[in-house]
mmCIF file of C-alpha atoms and ligand atoms in Angstrom:
data_model
loop_
_atom_site.group_PDB
_atom_site.id
_atom_site.type_symbol
_atom_site.label_atom_id
_atom_site.label_comp_id
_atom_site.label_asym_id
_atom_site.label_seq_id
_atom_site.Cartn_x
_atom_site.Cartn_y
_atom_site.Cartn_z
ATOM 1 C CA MET R 1370 -153.588 -29.279 -55.580
ATOM 2 C CA TYR R 1371 -149.724 -29.514 -54.984
ATOM 3 C CA LEU R 1372 -148.882 -27.306 -58.016
ATOM 4 C CA GLU R 1373 -151.253 -25.096 -59.358
ATOM 5 C CA VAL R 1374 -150.493 -22.588 -62.156
ATOM 6 C CA LYS R 1375 -153.064 -19.817 -63.049
ATOM 7 C CA ASP R 1376 -153.324 -17.810 -66.008
ATOM 8 C CA LEU R 1377 -149.383 -17.662 -66.530
ATOM 9 C CA LYS R 1378 -148.164 -15.378 -69.014
ATOM 10 C CA LYS R 1379 -144.331 -14.918 -70.029
ATOM 11 C CA SER R 1380 -142.769 -13.227 -72.986
ATOM 12 C CA TYR R 1381 -139.083 -12.417 -74.083
ATOM 13 C CA GLY R 1382 -137.970 -9.208 -75.812
ATOM 14 C CA GLU R 1383 -139.489 -6.349 -77.029
ATOM 15 C CA GLY R 1384 -139.933 -4.164 -80.209
ATOM 16 C CA GLY R 1385 -139.862 -6.381 -82.986
ATOM 17 C CA GLY R 1386 -138.199 -9.067 -81.065
ATOM 18 C CA TYR R 1387 -141.145 -9.418 -78.642
ATOM 19 C CA VAL R 1388 -142.206 -12.749 -78.431
ATOM 20 C CA GLN R 1389 -145.085 -14.050 -75.871
ATOM 21 C CA VAL R 1390 -144.356 -17.696 -75.226
ATOM 22 C CA LEU R 1391 -146.636 -18.548 -72.361
ATOM 23 C CA LYS R 1392 -150.273 -17.337 -73.192
ATOM 24 C CA GLY R 1393 -152.055 -17.842 -69.875
ATOM 25 C CA ILE R 1394 -151.473 -21.119 -69.054
ATOM 26 C CA THR R 1395 -153.755 -22.966 -66.087
ATOM 27 C CA ALA R 1396 -152.740 -26.234 -64.822
ATOM 28 C CA GLY R 1397 -152.851 -28.339 -61.740
ATOM 29 C CA VAL R 1398 -151.030 -31.297 -60.376
ATOM 30 C CA GLU R 1399 -151.813 -33.137 -57.335
ATOM 31 C CA LYS R 1400 -149.348 -34.506 -54.754
ATOM 32 C CA SER R 1401 -147.637 -37.657 -55.903
ATOM 33 C CA GLU R 1402 -149.190 -37.307 -59.412
ATOM 34 C CA MET R 1403 -146.923 -37.367 -62.522
ATOM 35 C CA CYS R 1404 -147.564 -34.961 -65.500
ATOM 36 C CA VAL R 1405 -146.366 -34.598 -69.077
ATOM 37 C CA ILE R 1406 -146.292 -31.768 -70.636
ATOM 38 C CA GLN R 1407 -146.346 -32.065 -74.305
ATOM 39 C CA GLY R 1408 -145.830 -29.203 -77.339
ATOM 40 C CA THR R 1409 -143.706 -28.624 -80.275
ATOM 41 C CA SER R 1410 -140.680 -27.776 -80.398
ATOM 42 C CA GLY R 1411 -140.301 -23.643 -79.174
ATOM 43 C CA SER R 1412 -144.099 -23.869 -77.902
ATOM 44 C CA GLY R 1413 -142.402 -23.199 -74.363
ATOM 45 C CA LYS R 1414 -142.251 -26.356 -72.130
ATOM 46 C CA SER R 1415 -138.899 -25.251 -70.791
ATOM 47 C CA THR R 1416 -140.055 -21.708 -70.400
ATOM 48 C CA LEU R 1417 -142.879 -23.112 -68.291
ATOM 49 C CA LEU R 1418 -140.673 -25.593 -66.085
ATOM 50 C CA ASN R 1419 -138.255 -22.563 -65.591
ATOM 51 C CA CYS R 1420 -140.673 -20.476 -64.515
ATOM 52 C CA ILE R 1421 -142.343 -22.946 -62.251
ATOM 53 C CA GLY R 1422 -138.891 -23.601 -60.676
ATOM 54 C CA GLY R 1423 -138.122 -20.112 -59.970
ATOM 55 C CA LEU R 1424 -135.076 -19.912 -62.397
ATOM 56 C CA ASP R 1425 -137.039 -17.274 -64.580
ATOM 57 C CA THR R 1426 -139.810 -14.672 -63.856
ATOM 58 C CA VAL R 1427 -143.140 -14.312 -65.030
ATOM 59 C CA ASP R 1428 -145.141 -11.347 -66.702
ATOM 60 C CA SER R 1429 -148.232 -12.156 -64.598
ATOM 61 C CA GLY R 1430 -150.341 -15.127 -63.177
ATOM 62 C CA SER R 1431 -149.660 -17.122 -60.018
ATOM 63 C CA ILE R 1432 -147.640 -20.277 -59.343
ATOM 64 C CA VAL R 1433 -148.646 -21.834 -56.080
ATOM 65 C CA VAL R 1434 -146.636 -24.709 -54.846
ATOM 66 C CA ASP R 1435 -147.156 -26.702 -51.566
ATOM 67 C CA GLY R 1436 -149.447 -23.556 -50.765
ATOM 68 C CA MET R 1437 -146.823 -20.948 -51.194
ATOM 69 C CA GLU R 1438 -146.818 -18.388 -53.987
ATOM 70 C CA VAL R 1439 -143.653 -18.934 -55.759
ATOM 71 C CA ALA R 1440 -144.205 -16.152 -58.516
ATOM 72 C CA GLY R 1441 -142.591 -12.963 -56.922
ATOM 73 C CA LEU R 1442 -140.681 -14.468 -53.827
ATOM 74 C CA GLY R 1443 -137.507 -12.445 -53.141
ATOM 75 C CA SER R 1444 -134.128 -14.034 -53.559
ATOM 76 C CA LYS R 1445 -133.856 -15.463 -49.989
ATOM 77 C CA ALA R 1446 -137.116 -17.167 -50.159
ATOM 78 C CA LEU R 1447 -136.644 -18.343 -53.628
ATOM 79 C CA SER R 1448 -133.653 -20.273 -52.750
ATOM 80 C CA ASP R 1449 -134.846 -21.512 -49.746
ATOM 81 C CA TYR R 1450 -137.768 -22.871 -52.288
ATOM 82 C CA ARG R 1451 -135.116 -24.335 -54.777
ATOM 83 C CA ARG R 1452 -132.908 -26.060 -51.976
ATOM 84 C CA ASN R 1453 -135.676 -27.629 -49.915
ATOM 85 C CA LYS R 1454 -138.794 -28.030 -52.000
ATOM 86 C CA LEU R 1455 -137.510 -28.669 -55.751
ATOM 87 C CA GLY R 1456 -135.563 -31.200 -57.744
ATOM 88 C CA PHE R 1457 -134.592 -29.884 -61.378
ATOM 89 C CA ILE R 1458 -133.439 -31.921 -64.285
ATOM 90 C CA PHE R 1459 -132.258 -29.773 -67.093
ATOM 91 C CA GLN R 1460 -132.553 -30.489 -70.632
ATOM 92 C CA PHE R 1461 -128.945 -30.136 -71.157
ATOM 93 C CA TYR R 1462 -127.665 -31.608 -67.870
ATOM 94 C CA ASN R 1463 -126.001 -28.491 -66.492
ATOM 95 C CA LEU R 1464 -123.536 -30.405 -64.518
ATOM 96 C CA VAL R 1465 -120.187 -28.562 -63.146
ATOM 97 C CA PRO R 1466 -117.421 -29.667 -65.747
ATOM 98 C CA ASN R 1467 -114.775 -29.437 -62.806
ATOM 99 C CA LEU R 1468 -116.479 -31.736 -60.320
ATOM 100 C CA THR R 1469 -116.866 -35.409 -60.219
ATOM 101 C CA VAL R 1470 -119.984 -37.010 -60.501
ATOM 102 C CA LYS R 1471 -119.864 -37.700 -56.604
ATOM 103 C CA GLU R 1472 -119.328 -33.989 -56.148
ATOM 104 C CA ASN R 1473 -121.637 -32.794 -58.526
ATOM 105 C CA ILE R 1474 -124.429 -34.802 -56.612
ATOM 106 C CA GLN R 1475 -122.707 -33.764 -53.003
ATOM 107 C CA VAL R 1476 -123.396 -29.987 -53.617
ATOM 108 C CA CYS R 1477 -127.066 -30.403 -53.635
ATOM 109 C CA GLN R 1478 -126.815 -32.865 -50.979
ATOM 110 C CA TYR R 1479 -125.033 -30.573 -48.660
ATOM 111 C CA LEU R 1480 -127.296 -27.624 -49.432
ATOM 112 C CA THR R 1481 -130.688 -29.202 -48.757
ATOM 113 C CA LYS R 1482 -132.299 -30.267 -45.236
ATOM 114 C CA ASN R 1483 -133.343 -33.798 -45.891
ATOM 115 C CA PRO R 1484 -130.995 -35.595 -48.272
ATOM 116 C CA LEU R 1485 -131.238 -38.912 -49.646
ATOM 117 C CA ASP R 1486 -128.380 -41.348 -49.167
ATOM 118 C CA LEU R 1487 -125.955 -40.649 -51.657
ATOM 119 C CA GLU R 1488 -124.502 -44.223 -51.778
ATOM 120 C CA GLU R 1489 -127.814 -46.158 -52.418
ATOM 121 C CA LEU R 1490 -128.578 -43.333 -55.005
ATOM 122 C CA LEU R 1491 -125.212 -43.858 -56.722
ATOM 123 C CA GLN R 1492 -126.192 -47.600 -56.703
ATOM 124 C CA VAL R 1493 -129.744 -47.446 -57.917
ATOM 125 C CA LEU R 1494 -128.487 -45.146 -60.940
ATOM 126 C CA GLY R 1495 -125.703 -47.350 -62.144
ATOM 127 C CA LEU R 1496 -123.279 -44.875 -61.263
ATOM 128 C CA THR R 1497 -120.856 -46.128 -58.290
ATOM 129 C CA GLU R 1498 -118.231 -47.343 -60.404
ATOM 130 C CA HIS R 1499 -118.364 -43.892 -62.329
ATOM 131 C CA GLN R 1500 -118.312 -41.657 -58.982
ATOM 132 C CA ASN R 1501 -114.902 -40.362 -59.294
ATOM 133 C CA LYS R 1502 -115.259 -39.266 -63.163
ATOM 134 C CA PHE R 1503 -115.710 -35.957 -64.470
ATOM 135 C CA PRO R 1504 -118.606 -35.225 -66.850
ATOM 136 C CA ALA R 1505 -116.596 -35.122 -69.900
ATOM 137 C CA GLN R 1506 -115.431 -38.623 -68.970
ATOM 138 C CA LEU R 1507 -118.829 -39.806 -69.253
ATOM 139 C CA SER R 1508 -121.171 -41.034 -71.928
ATOM 140 C CA GLY R 1509 -124.321 -38.771 -72.655
ATOM 141 C CA GLY R 1510 -126.854 -41.444 -70.589
ATOM 142 C CA GLN R 1511 -124.377 -41.474 -67.657
ATOM 143 C CA GLN R 1512 -124.394 -37.628 -67.298
ATOM 144 C CA GLN R 1513 -128.181 -38.006 -67.642
ATOM 145 C CA ARG R 1514 -128.318 -40.250 -64.761
ATOM 146 C CA CYS R 1515 -125.918 -37.832 -62.825
ATOM 147 C CA ALA R 1516 -128.227 -34.917 -63.367
ATOM 148 C CA ILE R 1517 -131.076 -37.302 -62.264
ATOM 149 C CA ALA R 1518 -129.114 -38.235 -58.911
ATOM 150 C CA ARG R 1519 -128.461 -34.483 -58.536
ATOM 151 C CA ALA R 1520 -132.191 -33.663 -58.454
ATOM 152 C CA LEU R 1521 -133.313 -36.798 -56.552
ATOM 153 C CA ILE R 1522 -130.595 -36.343 -53.842
ATOM 154 C CA LYS R 1523 -132.871 -33.705 -52.167
ATOM 155 C CA ASN R 1524 -135.676 -36.001 -52.104
ATOM 156 C CA PRO R 1525 -138.004 -32.918 -53.501
ATOM 157 C CA GLY R 1526 -141.469 -32.321 -53.117
ATOM 158 C CA LEU R 1527 -141.737 -31.091 -56.928
ATOM 159 C CA LEU R 1528 -139.484 -32.824 -59.428
ATOM 160 C CA LEU R 1529 -139.468 -30.964 -62.952
ATOM 161 C CA CYS R 1530 -138.012 -32.814 -65.601
ATOM 162 C CA ASP R 1531 -136.993 -31.115 -68.923
ATOM 163 C CA GLU R 1532 -136.715 -34.243 -71.430
ATOM 164 C CA PRO R 1533 -134.917 -36.323 -68.665
ATOM 165 C CA THR R 1534 -134.826 -39.544 -70.598
ATOM 166 C CA CYS R 1535 -133.997 -38.032 -73.754
ATOM 167 C CA ASP R 1536 -130.168 -37.380 -75.237
ATOM 168 C CA GLY R 1537 -131.572 -34.565 -77.810
ATOM 169 C CA SER R 1538 -130.688 -36.482 -80.707
ATOM 170 C CA SER R 1539 -132.330 -39.659 -80.843
ATOM 171 C CA GLY R 1540 -135.831 -38.178 -80.842
ATOM 172 C CA LYS R 1541 -138.229 -37.466 -78.201
ATOM 173 C CA LEU R 1542 -140.094 -39.702 -75.834
ATOM 174 C CA SER R 1543 -144.070 -39.041 -76.432
ATOM 175 C CA GLY R 1544 -146.789 -38.859 -74.001
ATOM 176 C CA ASP R 1545 -148.003 -42.267 -75.422
ATOM 177 C CA GLN R 1546 -144.972 -43.920 -73.238
ATOM 178 C CA PHE R 1547 -146.400 -42.528 -70.099
ATOM 179 C CA PRO R 1548 -149.770 -44.266 -69.944
ATOM 180 C CA ALA R 1549 -150.019 -43.297 -66.235
ATOM 181 C CA CYS R 1550 -149.401 -39.846 -66.644
ATOM 182 C CA ARG R 1551 -151.781 -36.852 -67.386
ATOM 183 C CA GLN R 1552 -150.661 -34.560 -70.430
ATOM 184 C CA ILE R 1553 -151.219 -31.169 -70.798
ATOM 185 C CA GLU R 1554 -150.459 -29.713 -74.056
HETATM 186 N N1 LIG Y 2706 -133.897 -16.149 -72.893
HETATM 187 C C1 LIG Y 2706 -134.874 -16.101 -73.881
HETATM 188 N N2 LIG Y 2706 -134.811 -15.174 -75.044
HETATM 189 C C2 LIG Y 2706 -135.493 -15.046 -75.847
HETATM 190 N N3 LIG Y 2706 -136.164 -15.893 -76.362
HETATM 191 C C3 LIG Y 2706 -136.636 -17.087 -75.846
HETATM 192 C C4 LIG Y 2706 -135.486 -17.178 -74.620
HETATM 193 N N4 LIG Y 2706 -135.513 -18.376 -74.152
HETATM 194 C C5 LIG Y 2706 -136.552 -18.834 -74.830
HETATM 195 N N5 LIG Y 2706 -137.117 -18.140 -75.724
HETATM 196 C C6 LIG Y 2706 -138.134 -18.571 -77.052
HETATM 197 O O1 LIG Y 2706 -139.363 -18.946 -76.310
HETATM 198 C C7 LIG Y 2706 -139.865 -19.877 -77.189
HETATM 199 C C8 LIG Y 2706 -140.275 -21.163 -76.316
HETATM 200 O O2 LIG Y 2706 -138.791 -21.922 -75.818
HETATM 201 P P1 LIG Y 2706 -138.705 -23.081 -75.010
HETATM 202 O O3 LIG Y 2706 -137.206 -23.320 -74.775
HETATM 203 O O4 LIG Y 2706 -139.551 -22.665 -73.720
HETATM 204 O O5 LIG Y 2706 -139.642 -24.239 -76.225
HETATM 205 P P2 LIG Y 2706 -139.368 -25.755 -75.862
HETATM 206 O O6 LIG Y 2706 -140.806 -26.201 -75.924
HETATM 207 O O7 LIG Y 2706 -138.960 -26.222 -74.418
HETATM 208 O O8 LIG Y 2706 -138.706 -26.317 -77.027
HETATM 209 P P3 LIG Y 2706 -137.770 -27.494 -77.370
HETATM 210 O O9 LIG Y 2706 -138.793 -28.803 -77.123
HETATM 211 O O10 LIG Y 2706 -137.355 -27.319 -78.732
HETATM 212 O O11 LIG Y 2706 -136.898 -27.680 -76.114
HETATM 213 C C9 LIG Y 2706 -138.814 -20.187 -78.508
HETATM 214 O O12 LIG Y 2706 -139.675 -19.573 -79.409
HETATM 215 C C10 LIG Y 2706 -137.751 -19.660 -77.866
HETATM 216 O O13 LIG Y 2706 -137.051 -18.989 -79.079
#
């Protein structure tokens, strides 16, 4: 397995505000496999991705990526993991507003060891003519493609996508639209 999650538990808050979001998730994804996570709104999909991506801490359990335990890594090792192994497409894009499309992508290009070719990526994603625009000057779909390019430029071993093809207002894609993918509920 390239990604292996075992008995993962994660909660937020305390006292009356305590909520256990991940109640012992166990799942695995092979190298080159695509896997869809399905669940109702608020069920913990983003929380799971954030934990796997090292953006949030877990209460207990294990996350192994390419043979390396990620849960509990120190900050330097966690940075290396995020820089070189991981691409993350955020649900709300998280583009840097005062950087252009090209600069948003270049930030990740410069940080990683084996980046893809920037010009080619811009072209494939239909962003060449928009590369000097700022995020506020882009349509939702253009922002989304910029966020996808920023994740892909790192040529990551693991690509985590939090609703990458949904603009948050036009309805969600169902797993049925990804027949080649295995689904985790
Ligand atoms: N930082 C936080 N502090 C407290 N509660 C949180 C925090 N982040 C998420 N939650 C709660 O955890 C639960 C899971 O949230 P999460 O964003 O993972 O759901 P989701 O399945 O991705 O939802 P959606 O499909 O609507 O994006 C929700 O009840 C949410 O309110």
